[in-house]
Structures are given as structure tokens and as C-alpha cells.
mmCIF file of C-alpha atoms in Angstrom:
data_model
loop_
_atom_site.group_PDB
_atom_site.id
_atom_site.type_symbol
_atom_site.label_atom_id
_atom_site.label_comp_id
_atom_site.label_asym_id
_atom_site.label_seq_id
_atom_site.Cartn_x
_atom_site.Cartn_y
_atom_site.Cartn_z
ATOM 1 C CA MET A 1 230.643 152.013 113.113
ATOM 2 C CA ASN A 2 230.688 155.182 111.083
ATOM 3 C CA PHE A 3 229.398 158.705 111.492
ATOM 4 C CA TRP A 4 228.179 160.798 108.599
ATOM 5 C CA GLY A 5 227.919 164.571 108.438
ATOM 6 C CA PHE A 6 226.433 166.379 105.465
ATOM 7 C CA ASP A 7 226.416 169.860 104.034
ATOM 8 C CA ALA A 8 222.859 171.100 103.485
ATOM 9 C CA SER A 9 223.421 171.094 99.708
ATOM 10 C CA ILE A 10 223.020 167.300 99.627
ATOM 11 C CA PHE A 11 219.397 167.311 100.816
ATOM 12 C CA PRO A 12 217.727 167.864 97.402
ATOM 13 C CA TYR A 13 219.721 164.878 96.093
ATOM 14 C CA LEU A 14 218.724 162.764 99.109
ATOM 15 C CA GLU A 15 215.093 163.790 98.729
ATOM 16 C CA LYS A 16 215.044 162.491 95.146
ATOM 17 C CA LEU A 17 216.748 159.223 96.109
ATOM 18 C CA PHE A 18 214.391 158.752 99.048
ATOM 19 C CA GLY A 19 211.375 159.307 96.790
ATOM 20 C CA ASP A 20 212.711 156.626 94.418
ATOM 21 C CA PHE A 21 213.346 154.338 97.397
ATOM 22 C CA LEU A 22 209.770 154.767 98.642
ATOM 23 C CA LYS A 23 208.353 153.979 95.184
ATOM 24 C CA GLU A 24 210.416 150.779 95.009
ATOM 25 C CA GLN A 25 210.446 149.673 98.649
ATOM 26 C CA GLY A 26 207.774 151.689 100.447
ATOM 27 C CA SER A 27 205.576 148.666 101.151
ATOM 28 C CA ASN A 28 208.482 146.593 102.493
ATOM 29 C CA PRO A 29 208.716 147.094 106.288
ATOM 30 C CA LYS A 30 212.231 145.560 106.318
ATOM 31 C CA ALA A 31 213.649 147.863 103.616
ATOM 32 C CA GLU A 32 216.403 150.258 104.665
ATOM 33 C CA PHE A 33 217.700 153.452 103.071
ATOM 34 C CA PHE A 34 221.419 152.809 103.655
ATOM 35 C CA ILE A 35 223.598 155.895 103.907
ATOM 36 C CA PRO A 36 226.796 154.104 102.714
ATOM 37 C CA ILE A 37 225.005 153.003 99.527
ATOM 38 C CA ILE A 38 223.805 156.574 99.005
ATOM 39 C CA GLY A 39 227.364 157.815 99.568
ATOM 40 C CA ASP A 40 228.681 155.399 96.954
ATOM 41 C CA LYS A 41 225.981 156.489 94.481
ATOM 42 C CA TYR A 42 226.871 160.137 95.182
ATOM 43 C CA ILE A 43 230.499 159.442 94.247
ATOM 44 C CA GLN A 44 229.680 157.214 91.249
ATOM 45 C CA GLU A 45 227.351 159.868 89.798
ATOM 46 C CA LYS A 46 230.132 162.434 90.306
ATOM 47 C CA LYS A 47 227.895 164.629 92.449
ATOM 48 C CA GLY A 48 230.767 165.356 94.831
ATOM 49 C CA ASN A 49 233.342 163.893 97.169
ATOM 50 C CA ILE A 50 233.238 162.298 100.578
ATOM 51 C CA LYS A 51 235.973 163.070 103.054
ATOM 52 C CA VAL A 52 236.969 160.416 105.584
ATOM 53 C CA ILE A 53 238.069 161.809 108.933
ATOM 54 C CA PRO A 54 239.753 159.141 111.067
ATOM 55 C CA THR A 55 239.471 159.060 114.833
ATOM 56 C CA SER A 56 240.922 157.002 117.641
ATOM 57 C CA ALA A 57 237.765 157.484 119.739
ATOM 58 C CA SER A 58 235.672 154.508 120.767
ATOM 59 C CA TRP A 59 232.188 154.548 119.272
ATOM 60 C CA PHE A 60 229.024 152.841 120.378
ATOM 61 C CA GLY A 61 225.520 153.116 119.098
ATOM 62 C CA VAL A 62 221.927 152.181 119.659
ATOM 63 C CA THR A 63 220.303 150.051 116.999
ATOM 64 C CA TYR A 64 217.845 148.204 119.200
ATOM 65 C CA LYS A 65 216.210 149.227 122.474
ATOM 66 C CA GLU A 66 218.181 146.429 124.160
ATOM 67 C CA ASP A 67 221.375 148.358 123.299
ATOM 68 C CA ALA A 68 220.354 151.379 125.382
ATOM 69 C CA PRO A 69 221.490 150.185 128.846
ATOM 70 C CA GLY A 70 225.002 149.380 127.600
ATOM 71 C CA VAL A 71 225.308 152.715 125.840
ATOM 72 C CA GLN A 72 224.007 154.512 128.932
ATOM 73 C CA ALA A 73 226.651 152.744 131.045
ATOM 74 C CA SER A 74 229.377 153.683 128.542
ATOM 75 C CA LEU A 75 228.284 157.321 128.532
ATOM 76 C CA ASN A 76 228.151 157.376 132.325
ATOM 77 C CA ALA A 77 231.711 155.994 132.421
ATOM 78 C CA LEU A 78 232.848 158.812 130.095
ATOM 79 C CA ILE A 79 231.091 161.334 132.332
ATOM 80 C CA ALA A 80 232.830 159.852 135.404
ATOM 81 C CA LYS A 81 236.214 160.159 133.623
ATOM 82 C CA GLY A 82 235.467 163.807 132.834
ATOM 83 C CA GLU A 83 235.415 163.264 129.064
ATOM 84 C CA TYR A 84 231.733 164.291 128.866
ATOM 85 C CA PRO A 85 230.053 166.952 131.017
ATOM 86 C CA SER A 86 228.062 165.809 134.033
ATOM 87 C CA ASN A 87 224.989 167.661 132.738
ATOM 88 C CA LEU A 88 224.958 165.672 129.472
ATOM 89 C CA TRP A 89 221.334 164.643 129.954
ATOM 90 C CA LYS A 90 219.973 168.080 130.870
#
């Protein structure tokens, strides 16, 4: 899994790429606008750099609604261990 954070200056670039994506793939319900591909294009076009920040933290995510109960259990375990605040959902 990966986590991406962007400076606001990238949004005009993303808006153009997304417009192109919609023209090419807008009628395809299975099409995806992949952030790693965009990141590669950003580097290849020499628009800027991407900094990788490693972590030893465990990551989990929700792709499908069926993933939610497992993620909820993992978050609750982190709350019980004191790693996340008990009011996380408020």
C-alpha cells in the first residue's frame, strides 16, 4: 500500500490529465485514474520530484465495502493499544 500527499501546486496539472482521461476513458466504467501512473508521468515530463518517505507502520485500506469490518477491527485494536485516540470516530 502507498500513501500520497500533494502540494496544491500539482492540481492544475492533475486537472489537465483528468480531463484527458475523461475524454479517452469517460465512457468506460472500469477505467481508473491511477495515481502511481500520474506520478511517473509527472517525473518523466520533468514537472517536479516525488519524495518517498519510508515508514515501519502497518497500513490497511478500504477498497471494497467488504474490507470495512476488518479495517474497523484494526482501528479499534489501535485505539485499545492507545496508538489512536478513543474519540477517533467523533
